PDB file of C-alpha atoms and ligand atoms in Angstrom:
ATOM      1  CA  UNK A  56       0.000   0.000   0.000  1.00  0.00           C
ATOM      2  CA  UNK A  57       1.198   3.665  -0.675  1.00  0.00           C
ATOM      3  CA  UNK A  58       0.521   6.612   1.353  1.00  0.00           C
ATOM      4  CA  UNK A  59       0.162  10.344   0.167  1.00  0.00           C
ATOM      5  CA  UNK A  60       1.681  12.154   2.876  1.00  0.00           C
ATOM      6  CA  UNK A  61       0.731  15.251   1.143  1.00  0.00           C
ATOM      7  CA  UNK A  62      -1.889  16.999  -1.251  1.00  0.00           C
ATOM      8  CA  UNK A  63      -4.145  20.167  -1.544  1.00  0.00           C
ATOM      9  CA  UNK A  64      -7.279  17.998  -2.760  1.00  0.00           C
ATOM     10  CA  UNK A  65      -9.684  21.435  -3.264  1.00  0.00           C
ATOM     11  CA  UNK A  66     -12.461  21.930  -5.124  1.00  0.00           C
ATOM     12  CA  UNK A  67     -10.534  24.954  -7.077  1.00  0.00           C
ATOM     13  CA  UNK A  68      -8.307  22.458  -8.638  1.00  0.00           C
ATOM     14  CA  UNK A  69     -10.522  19.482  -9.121  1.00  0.00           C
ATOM     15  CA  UNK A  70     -13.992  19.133 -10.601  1.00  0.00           C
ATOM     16  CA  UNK A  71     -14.742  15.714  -9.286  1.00  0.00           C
ATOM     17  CA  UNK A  72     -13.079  14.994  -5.928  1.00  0.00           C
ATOM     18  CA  UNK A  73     -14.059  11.252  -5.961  1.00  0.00           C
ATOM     19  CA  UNK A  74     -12.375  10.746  -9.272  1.00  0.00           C
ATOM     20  CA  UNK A  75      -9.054  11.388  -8.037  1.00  0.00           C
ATOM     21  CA  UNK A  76      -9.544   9.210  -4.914  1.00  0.00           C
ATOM     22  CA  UNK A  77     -10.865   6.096  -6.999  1.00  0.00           C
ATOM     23  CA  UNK A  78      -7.574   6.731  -9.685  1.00  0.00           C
ATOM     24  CA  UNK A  79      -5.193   6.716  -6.611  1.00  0.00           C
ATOM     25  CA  UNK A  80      -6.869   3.241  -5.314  1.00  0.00           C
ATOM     26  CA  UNK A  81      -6.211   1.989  -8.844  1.00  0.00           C
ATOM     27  CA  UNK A  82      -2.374   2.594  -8.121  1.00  0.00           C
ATOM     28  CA  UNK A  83      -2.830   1.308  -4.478  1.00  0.00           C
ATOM     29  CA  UNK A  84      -2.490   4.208  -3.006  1.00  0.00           C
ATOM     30  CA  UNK A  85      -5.003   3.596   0.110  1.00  0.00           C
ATOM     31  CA  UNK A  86      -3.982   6.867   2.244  1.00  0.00           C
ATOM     32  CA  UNK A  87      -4.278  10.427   1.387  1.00  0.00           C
ATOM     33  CA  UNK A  88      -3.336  13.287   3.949  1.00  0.00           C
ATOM     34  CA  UNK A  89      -5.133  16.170   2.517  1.00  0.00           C
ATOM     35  CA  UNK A  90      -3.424  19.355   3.650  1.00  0.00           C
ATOM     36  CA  UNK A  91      -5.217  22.621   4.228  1.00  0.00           C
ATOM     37  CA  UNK A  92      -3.176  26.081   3.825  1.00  0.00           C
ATOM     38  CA  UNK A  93      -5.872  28.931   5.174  1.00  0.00           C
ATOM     39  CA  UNK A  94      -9.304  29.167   6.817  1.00  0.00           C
ATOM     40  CA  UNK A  95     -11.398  28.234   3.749  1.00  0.00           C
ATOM     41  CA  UNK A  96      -8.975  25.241   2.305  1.00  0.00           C
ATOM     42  CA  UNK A  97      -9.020  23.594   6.295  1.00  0.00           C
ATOM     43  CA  UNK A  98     -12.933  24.248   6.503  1.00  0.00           C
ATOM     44  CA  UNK A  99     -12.941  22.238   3.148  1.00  0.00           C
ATOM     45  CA  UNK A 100     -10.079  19.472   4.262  1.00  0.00           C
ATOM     46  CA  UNK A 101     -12.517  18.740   7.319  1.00  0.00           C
ATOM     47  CA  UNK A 102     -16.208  18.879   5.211  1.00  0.00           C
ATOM     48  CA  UNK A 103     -13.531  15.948   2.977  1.00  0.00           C
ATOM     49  CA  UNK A 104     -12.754  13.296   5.683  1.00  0.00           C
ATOM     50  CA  UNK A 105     -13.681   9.485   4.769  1.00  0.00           C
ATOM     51  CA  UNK A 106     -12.194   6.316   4.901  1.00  0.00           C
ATOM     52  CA  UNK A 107      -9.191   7.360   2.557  1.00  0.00           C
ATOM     53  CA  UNK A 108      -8.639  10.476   3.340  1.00  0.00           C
ATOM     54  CA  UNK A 109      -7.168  12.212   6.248  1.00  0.00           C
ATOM     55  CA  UNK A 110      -6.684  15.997   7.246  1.00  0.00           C
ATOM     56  CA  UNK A 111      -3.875  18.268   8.292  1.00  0.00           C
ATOM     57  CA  UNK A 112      -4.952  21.288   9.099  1.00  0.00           C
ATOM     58  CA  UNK A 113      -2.960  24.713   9.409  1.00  0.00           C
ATOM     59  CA  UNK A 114      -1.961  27.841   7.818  1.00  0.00           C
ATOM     60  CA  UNK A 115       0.685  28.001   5.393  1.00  0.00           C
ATOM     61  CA  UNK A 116       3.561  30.989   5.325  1.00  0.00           C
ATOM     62  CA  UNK A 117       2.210  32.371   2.286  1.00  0.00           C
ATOM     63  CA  UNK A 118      -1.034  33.375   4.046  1.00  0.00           C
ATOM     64  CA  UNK A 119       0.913  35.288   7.156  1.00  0.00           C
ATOM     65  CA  UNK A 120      -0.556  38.910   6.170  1.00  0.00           C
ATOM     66  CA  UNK A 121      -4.327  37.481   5.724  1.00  0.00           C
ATOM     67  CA  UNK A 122      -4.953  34.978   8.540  1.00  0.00           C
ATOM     68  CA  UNK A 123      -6.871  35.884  11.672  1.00  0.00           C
ATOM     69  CA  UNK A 124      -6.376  35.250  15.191  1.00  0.00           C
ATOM     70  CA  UNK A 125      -9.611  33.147  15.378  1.00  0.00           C
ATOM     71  CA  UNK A 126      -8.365  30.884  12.107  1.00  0.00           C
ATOM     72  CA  UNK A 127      -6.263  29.701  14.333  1.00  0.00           C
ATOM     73  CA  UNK A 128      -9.226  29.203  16.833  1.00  0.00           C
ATOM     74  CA  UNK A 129     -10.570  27.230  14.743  1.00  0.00           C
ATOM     75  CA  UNK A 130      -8.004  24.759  14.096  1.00  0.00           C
ATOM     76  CA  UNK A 131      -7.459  24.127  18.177  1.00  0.00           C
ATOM     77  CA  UNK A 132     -11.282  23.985  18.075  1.00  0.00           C
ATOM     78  CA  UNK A 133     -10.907  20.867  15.514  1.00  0.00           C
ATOM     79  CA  UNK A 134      -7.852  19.227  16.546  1.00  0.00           C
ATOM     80  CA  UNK A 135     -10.321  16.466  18.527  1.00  0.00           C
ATOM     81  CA  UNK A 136     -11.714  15.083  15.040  1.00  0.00           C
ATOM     82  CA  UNK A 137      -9.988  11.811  14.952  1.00  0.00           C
ATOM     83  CA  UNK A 138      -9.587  12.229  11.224  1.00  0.00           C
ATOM     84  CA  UNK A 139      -7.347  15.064  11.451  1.00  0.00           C
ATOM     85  CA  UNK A 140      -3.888  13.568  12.205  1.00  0.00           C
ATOM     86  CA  UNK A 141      -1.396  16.729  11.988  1.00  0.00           C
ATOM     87  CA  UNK A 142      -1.320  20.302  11.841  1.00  0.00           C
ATOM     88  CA  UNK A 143      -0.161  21.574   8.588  1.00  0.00           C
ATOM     89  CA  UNK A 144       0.750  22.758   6.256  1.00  0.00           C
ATOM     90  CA  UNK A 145       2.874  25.088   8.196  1.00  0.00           C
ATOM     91  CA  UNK A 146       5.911  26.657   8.028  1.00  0.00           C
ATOM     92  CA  UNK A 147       8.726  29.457   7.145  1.00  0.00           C
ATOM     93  CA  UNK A 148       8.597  30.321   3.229  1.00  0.00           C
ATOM     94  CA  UNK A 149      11.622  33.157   2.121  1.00  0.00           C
ATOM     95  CA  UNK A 150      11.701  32.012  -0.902  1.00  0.00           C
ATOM     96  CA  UNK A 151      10.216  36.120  -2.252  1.00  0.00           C
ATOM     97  CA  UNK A 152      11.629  37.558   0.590  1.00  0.00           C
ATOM     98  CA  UNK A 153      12.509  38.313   3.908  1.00  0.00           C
ATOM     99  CA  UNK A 154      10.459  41.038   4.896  1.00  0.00           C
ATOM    100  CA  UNK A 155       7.645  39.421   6.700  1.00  0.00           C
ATOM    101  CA  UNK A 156       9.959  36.909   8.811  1.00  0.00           C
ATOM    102  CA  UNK A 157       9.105  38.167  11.980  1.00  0.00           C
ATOM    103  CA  UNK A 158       5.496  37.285  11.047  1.00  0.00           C
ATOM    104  CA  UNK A 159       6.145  34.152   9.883  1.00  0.00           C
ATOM    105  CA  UNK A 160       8.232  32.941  12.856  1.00  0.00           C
ATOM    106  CA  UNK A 161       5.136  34.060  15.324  1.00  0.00           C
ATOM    107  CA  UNK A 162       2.383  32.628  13.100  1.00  0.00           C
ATOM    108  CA  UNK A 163       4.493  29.349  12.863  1.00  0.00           C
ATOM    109  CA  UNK A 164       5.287  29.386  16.411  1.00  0.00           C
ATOM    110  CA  UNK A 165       1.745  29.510  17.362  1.00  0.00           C
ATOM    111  CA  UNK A 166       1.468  26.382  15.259  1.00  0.00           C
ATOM    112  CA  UNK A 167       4.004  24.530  17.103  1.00  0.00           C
ATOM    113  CA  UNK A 168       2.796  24.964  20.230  1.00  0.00           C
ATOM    114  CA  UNK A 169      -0.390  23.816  19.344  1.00  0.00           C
ATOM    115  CA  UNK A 170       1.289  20.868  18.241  1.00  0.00           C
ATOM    116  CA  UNK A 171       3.016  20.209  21.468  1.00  0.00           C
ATOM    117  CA  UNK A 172      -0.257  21.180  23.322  1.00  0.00           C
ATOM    118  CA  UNK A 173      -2.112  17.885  21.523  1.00  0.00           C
ATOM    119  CA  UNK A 174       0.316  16.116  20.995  1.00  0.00           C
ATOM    120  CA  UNK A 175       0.191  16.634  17.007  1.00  0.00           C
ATOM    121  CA  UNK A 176       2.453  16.000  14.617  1.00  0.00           C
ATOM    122  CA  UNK A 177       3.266  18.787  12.242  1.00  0.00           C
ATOM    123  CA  UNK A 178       3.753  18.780   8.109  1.00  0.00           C
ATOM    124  CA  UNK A 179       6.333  21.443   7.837  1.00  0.00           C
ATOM    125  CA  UNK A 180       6.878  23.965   4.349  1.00  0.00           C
ATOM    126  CA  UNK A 181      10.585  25.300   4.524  1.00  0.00           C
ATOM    127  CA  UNK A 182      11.553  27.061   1.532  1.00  0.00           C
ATOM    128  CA  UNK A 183      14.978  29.227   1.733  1.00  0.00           C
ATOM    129  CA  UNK A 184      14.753  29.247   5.578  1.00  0.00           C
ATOM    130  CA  UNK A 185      16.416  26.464   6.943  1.00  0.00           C
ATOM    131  CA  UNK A 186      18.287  27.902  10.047  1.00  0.00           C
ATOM    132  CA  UNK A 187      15.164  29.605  11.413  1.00  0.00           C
ATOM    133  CA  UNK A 188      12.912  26.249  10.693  1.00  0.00           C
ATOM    134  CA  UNK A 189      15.439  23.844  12.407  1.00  0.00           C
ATOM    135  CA  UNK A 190      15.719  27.202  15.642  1.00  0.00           C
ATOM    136  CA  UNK A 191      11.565  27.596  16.003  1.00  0.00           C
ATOM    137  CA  UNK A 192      11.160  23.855  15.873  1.00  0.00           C
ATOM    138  CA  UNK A 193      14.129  22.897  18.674  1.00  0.00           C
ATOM    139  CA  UNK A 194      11.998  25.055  20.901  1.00  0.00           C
ATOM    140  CA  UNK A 195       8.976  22.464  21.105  1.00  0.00           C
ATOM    141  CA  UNK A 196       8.821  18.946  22.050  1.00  0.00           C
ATOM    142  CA  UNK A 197       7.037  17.721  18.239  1.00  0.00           C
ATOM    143  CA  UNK A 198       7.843  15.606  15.518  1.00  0.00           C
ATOM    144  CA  UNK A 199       6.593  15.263  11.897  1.00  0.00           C
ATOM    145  CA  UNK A 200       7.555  15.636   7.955  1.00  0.00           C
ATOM    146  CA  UNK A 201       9.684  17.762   6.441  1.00  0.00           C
ATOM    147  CA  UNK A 202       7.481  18.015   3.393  1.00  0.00           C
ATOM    148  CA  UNK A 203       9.115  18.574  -0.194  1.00  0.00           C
ATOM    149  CA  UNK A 204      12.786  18.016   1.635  1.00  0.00           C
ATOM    150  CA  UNK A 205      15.139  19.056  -1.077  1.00  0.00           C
ATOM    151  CA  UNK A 206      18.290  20.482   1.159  1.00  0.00           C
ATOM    152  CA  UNK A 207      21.834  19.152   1.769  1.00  0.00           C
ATOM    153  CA  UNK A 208      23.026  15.801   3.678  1.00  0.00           C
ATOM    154  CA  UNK A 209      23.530  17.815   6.592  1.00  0.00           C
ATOM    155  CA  UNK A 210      20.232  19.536   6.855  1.00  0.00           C
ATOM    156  CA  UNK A 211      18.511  16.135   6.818  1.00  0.00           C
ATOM    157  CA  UNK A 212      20.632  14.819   9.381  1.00  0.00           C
ATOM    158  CA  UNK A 213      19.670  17.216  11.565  1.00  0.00           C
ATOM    159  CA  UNK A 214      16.066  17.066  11.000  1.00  0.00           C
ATOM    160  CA  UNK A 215      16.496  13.496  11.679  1.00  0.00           C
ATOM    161  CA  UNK A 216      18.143  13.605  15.328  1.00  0.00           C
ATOM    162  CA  UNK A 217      15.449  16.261  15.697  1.00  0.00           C
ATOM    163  CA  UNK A 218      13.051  12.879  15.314  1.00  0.00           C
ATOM    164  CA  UNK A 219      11.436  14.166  11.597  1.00  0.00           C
ATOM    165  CA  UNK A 220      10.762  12.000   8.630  1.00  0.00           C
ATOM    166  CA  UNK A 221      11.835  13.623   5.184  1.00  0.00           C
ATOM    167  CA  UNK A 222       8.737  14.036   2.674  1.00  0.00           C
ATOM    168  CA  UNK A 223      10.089  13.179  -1.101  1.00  0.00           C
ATOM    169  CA  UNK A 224       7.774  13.959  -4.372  1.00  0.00           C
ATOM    170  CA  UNK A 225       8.233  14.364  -7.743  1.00  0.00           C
ATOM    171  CA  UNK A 226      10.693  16.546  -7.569  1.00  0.00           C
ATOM    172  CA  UNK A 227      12.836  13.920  -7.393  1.00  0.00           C
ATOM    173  CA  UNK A 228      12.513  12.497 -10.811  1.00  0.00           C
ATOM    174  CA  UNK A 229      13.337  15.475 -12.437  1.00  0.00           C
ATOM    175  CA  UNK A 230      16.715  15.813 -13.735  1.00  0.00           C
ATOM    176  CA  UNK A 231      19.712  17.550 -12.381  1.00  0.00           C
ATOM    177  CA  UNK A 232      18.165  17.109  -8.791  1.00  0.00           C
ATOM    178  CA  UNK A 233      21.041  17.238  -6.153  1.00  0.00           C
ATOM    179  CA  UNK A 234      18.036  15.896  -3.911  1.00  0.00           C
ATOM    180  CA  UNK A 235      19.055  12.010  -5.616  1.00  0.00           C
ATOM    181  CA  UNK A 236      22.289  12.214  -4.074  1.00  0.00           C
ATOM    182  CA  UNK A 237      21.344  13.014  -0.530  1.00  0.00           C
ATOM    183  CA  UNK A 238      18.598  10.432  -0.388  1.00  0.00           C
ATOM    184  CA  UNK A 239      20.814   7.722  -1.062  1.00  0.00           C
ATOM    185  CA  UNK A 240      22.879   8.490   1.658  1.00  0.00           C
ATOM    186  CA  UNK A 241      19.887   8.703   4.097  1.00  0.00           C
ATOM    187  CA  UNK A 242      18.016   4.818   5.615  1.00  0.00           C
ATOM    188  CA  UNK A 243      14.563   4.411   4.143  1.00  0.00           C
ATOM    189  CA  UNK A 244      13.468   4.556   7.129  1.00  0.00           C
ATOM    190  CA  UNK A 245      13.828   8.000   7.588  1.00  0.00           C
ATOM    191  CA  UNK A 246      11.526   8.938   4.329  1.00  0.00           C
ATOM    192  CA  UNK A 247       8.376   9.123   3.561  1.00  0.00           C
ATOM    193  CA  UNK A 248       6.100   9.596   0.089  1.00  0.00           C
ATOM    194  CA  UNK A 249       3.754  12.248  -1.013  1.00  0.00           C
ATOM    195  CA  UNK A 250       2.709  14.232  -4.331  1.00  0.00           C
ATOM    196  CA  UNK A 251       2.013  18.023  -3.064  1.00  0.00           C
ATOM    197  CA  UNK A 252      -1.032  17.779  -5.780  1.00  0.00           C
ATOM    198  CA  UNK A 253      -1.538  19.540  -7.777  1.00  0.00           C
ATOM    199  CA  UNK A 254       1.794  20.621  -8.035  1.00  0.00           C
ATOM    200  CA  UNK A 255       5.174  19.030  -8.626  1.00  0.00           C
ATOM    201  CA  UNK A 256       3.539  16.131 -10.993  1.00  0.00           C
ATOM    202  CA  UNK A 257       6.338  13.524 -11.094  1.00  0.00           C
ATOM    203  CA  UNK A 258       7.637  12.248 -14.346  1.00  0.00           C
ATOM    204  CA  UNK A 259       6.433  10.768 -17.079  1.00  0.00           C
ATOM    205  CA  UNK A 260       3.378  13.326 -16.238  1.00  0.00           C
ATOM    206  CA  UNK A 261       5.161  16.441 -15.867  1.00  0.00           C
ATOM    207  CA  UNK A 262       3.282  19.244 -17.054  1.00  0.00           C
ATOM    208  CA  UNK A 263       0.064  17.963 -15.995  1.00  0.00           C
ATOM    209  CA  UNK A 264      -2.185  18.192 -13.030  1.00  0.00           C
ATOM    210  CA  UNK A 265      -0.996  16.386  -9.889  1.00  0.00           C
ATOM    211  CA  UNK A 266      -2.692  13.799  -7.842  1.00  0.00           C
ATOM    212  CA  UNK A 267      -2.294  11.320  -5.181  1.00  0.00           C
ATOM    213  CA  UNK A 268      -2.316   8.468  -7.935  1.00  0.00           C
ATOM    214  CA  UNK A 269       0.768   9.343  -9.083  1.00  0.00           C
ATOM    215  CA  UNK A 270       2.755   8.921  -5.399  1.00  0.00           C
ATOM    216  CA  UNK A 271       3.040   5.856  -7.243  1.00  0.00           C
ATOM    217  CA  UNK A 272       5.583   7.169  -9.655  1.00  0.00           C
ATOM    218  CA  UNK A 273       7.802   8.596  -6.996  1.00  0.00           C
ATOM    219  CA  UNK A 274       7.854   5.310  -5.723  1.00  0.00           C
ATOM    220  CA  UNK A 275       8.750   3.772  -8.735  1.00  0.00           C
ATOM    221  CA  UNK A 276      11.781   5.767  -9.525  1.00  0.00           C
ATOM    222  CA  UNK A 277      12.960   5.806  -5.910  1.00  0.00           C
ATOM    223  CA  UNK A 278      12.798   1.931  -6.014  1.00  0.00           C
ATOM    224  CA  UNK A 279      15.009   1.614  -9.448  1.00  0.00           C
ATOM    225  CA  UNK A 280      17.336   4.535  -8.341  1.00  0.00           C
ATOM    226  CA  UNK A 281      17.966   2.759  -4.617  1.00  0.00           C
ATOM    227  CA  UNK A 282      17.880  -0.441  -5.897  1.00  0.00           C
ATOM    228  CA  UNK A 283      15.144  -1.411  -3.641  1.00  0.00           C
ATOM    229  CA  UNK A 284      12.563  -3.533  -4.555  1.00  0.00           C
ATOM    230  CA  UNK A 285       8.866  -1.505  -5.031  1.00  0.00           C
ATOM    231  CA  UNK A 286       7.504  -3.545  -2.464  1.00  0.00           C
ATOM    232  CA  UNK A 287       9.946  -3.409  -0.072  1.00  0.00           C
ATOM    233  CA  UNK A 288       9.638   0.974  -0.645  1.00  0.00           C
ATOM    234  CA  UNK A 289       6.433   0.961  -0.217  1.00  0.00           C
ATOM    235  CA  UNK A 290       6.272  -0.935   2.950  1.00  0.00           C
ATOM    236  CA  UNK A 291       8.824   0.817   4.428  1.00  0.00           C
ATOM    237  CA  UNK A 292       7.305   4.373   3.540  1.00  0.00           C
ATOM    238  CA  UNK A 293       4.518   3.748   4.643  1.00  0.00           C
ATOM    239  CA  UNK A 294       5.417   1.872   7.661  1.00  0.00           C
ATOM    240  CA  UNK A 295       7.232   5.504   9.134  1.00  0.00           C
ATOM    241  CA  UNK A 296       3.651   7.424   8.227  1.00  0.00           C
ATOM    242  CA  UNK A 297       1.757   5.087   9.627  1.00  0.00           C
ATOM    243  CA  UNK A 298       4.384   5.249  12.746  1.00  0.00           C
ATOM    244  CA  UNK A 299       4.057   8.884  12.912  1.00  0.00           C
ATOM    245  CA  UNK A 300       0.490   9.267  12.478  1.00  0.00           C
ATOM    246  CA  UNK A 301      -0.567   7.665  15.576  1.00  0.00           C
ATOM    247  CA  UNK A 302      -4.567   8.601  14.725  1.00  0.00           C
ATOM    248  CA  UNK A 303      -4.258   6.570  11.463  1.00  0.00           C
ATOM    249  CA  UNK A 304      -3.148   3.677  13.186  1.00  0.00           C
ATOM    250  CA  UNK A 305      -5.738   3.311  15.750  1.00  0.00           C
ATOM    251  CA  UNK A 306      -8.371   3.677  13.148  1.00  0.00           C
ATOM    252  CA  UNK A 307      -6.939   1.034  11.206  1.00  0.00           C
ATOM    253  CA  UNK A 308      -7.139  -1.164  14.041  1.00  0.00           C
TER     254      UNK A 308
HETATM  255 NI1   NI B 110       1.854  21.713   0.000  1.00  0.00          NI
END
């Protein structure tokens, strides 16, 4: 079975919601962690919940000028549904700039200690802001994903010690991607697999629309490029979600 640690599954980008979860049981894909990024997109990751698919609810760096104090409210408020199994997607994004940094820090802060609070795990989004990620998240007893991990041998050791899994997507089979090196340094059991649909569509599909069906092609290429038998990848990757998702596990049960 695979596991989409990550997607944006939102009306906005698909017509027909249930199409994309019946193509990514066609590719065995059983698990989908649907990721909100404001108000609205958690409103519509909780209204989404069913036997495949999960919820992580949070607000993303990118929204740091537009959230309100009672958006985040609102996500403590739902942290008891049993379907919702991290806060995310959260984060430090500098990627355009620093000049809201402050903000981000406090608004990701607030996040964490949420996290801690529940007992959560969190999805993390670090883009061009590795120092301050690894510095707000030493201050709080969580773990989680680094989602999208695409930084240097070092940085993933030390989100490892730190007690985080490494998120890899399609990123990774596109060429010239440092990322290949670093992963094959790094035990399997340290990663896990998601698509960030819509975005970052793995090859042969690049181009097109992302979903979690295609988790299945990151899985593939990871397996020929480790030399790793698919099975054995995708029992593994999904072995350290289901490890780290506690909420998952007891509904399995
Ligand atoms: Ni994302």
């Amino acid at each position: 079975m695979l596991i989409d640690t990550h997607a944006h599954i939102y009306q906005e980008y698909y017509v027909d919601k249930s199409l994309v979860i019946n193509n990514a049981l066609k590719n065995n894909v059983k698990l989908i962690i649907n990721n909100g990024v404001d108000y609205k997109t958690n409103k519509e990751v909780l209204e989404n919940l069913n036997e495949y698919v999960y919820g992580a609810i949070g607000i993303h760096p990118e929204n740091v000028l537009e959230y309100q104090e009672e958006d985040l409210k609102f996500i403590e408020e739902n942290l008891g549904n049993p379907h919702i199994v991290a806060i995310g997607e959260i984060g430090l994004d500098y990627h355009y700039g620093k000049e809201n940094r402050e903000k981000q820090i406090i608004l990701f802060e607030k996040q964490l200690e949420l996290a801690q609070k529940y007992h959560m795990p969190v999805i993390v989004h670090s883009r061009d802001a590795t120092l301050d990620t690894i510095n707000s998240l030493k201050k709080y007893h969580v773990k989680g994903i680094i989602h999208s991990f695409s930084g240097s041998l070092e940085t993933a050791q030390i989100y490892l010690k730190m007690g985080f899994l490494l998120g890899v997507n399609g990123v990774v089979t596109f060429k010239n991607a440092h990322l290949k090196d670093v992963l094959k340094e790094l035990p399997l059991t340290s990663l896990v697999l998601e698509t960030d649909s819509p975005y970052l569509t793995p090859e042969p599909f690049r181009g097109k629309t992302n979903e979690p069906a295609n988790v299945y092609y990151v899985a593939k290429f990871l397996s020929a490029y480790l030399n790793i038998p698919l099975e054995q990848l995708e029992e593994v990757t999904s072995a350290n979600a289901l490890e780290l998702f506690d909420r998952i596990r007891s509904d399995m049960l």
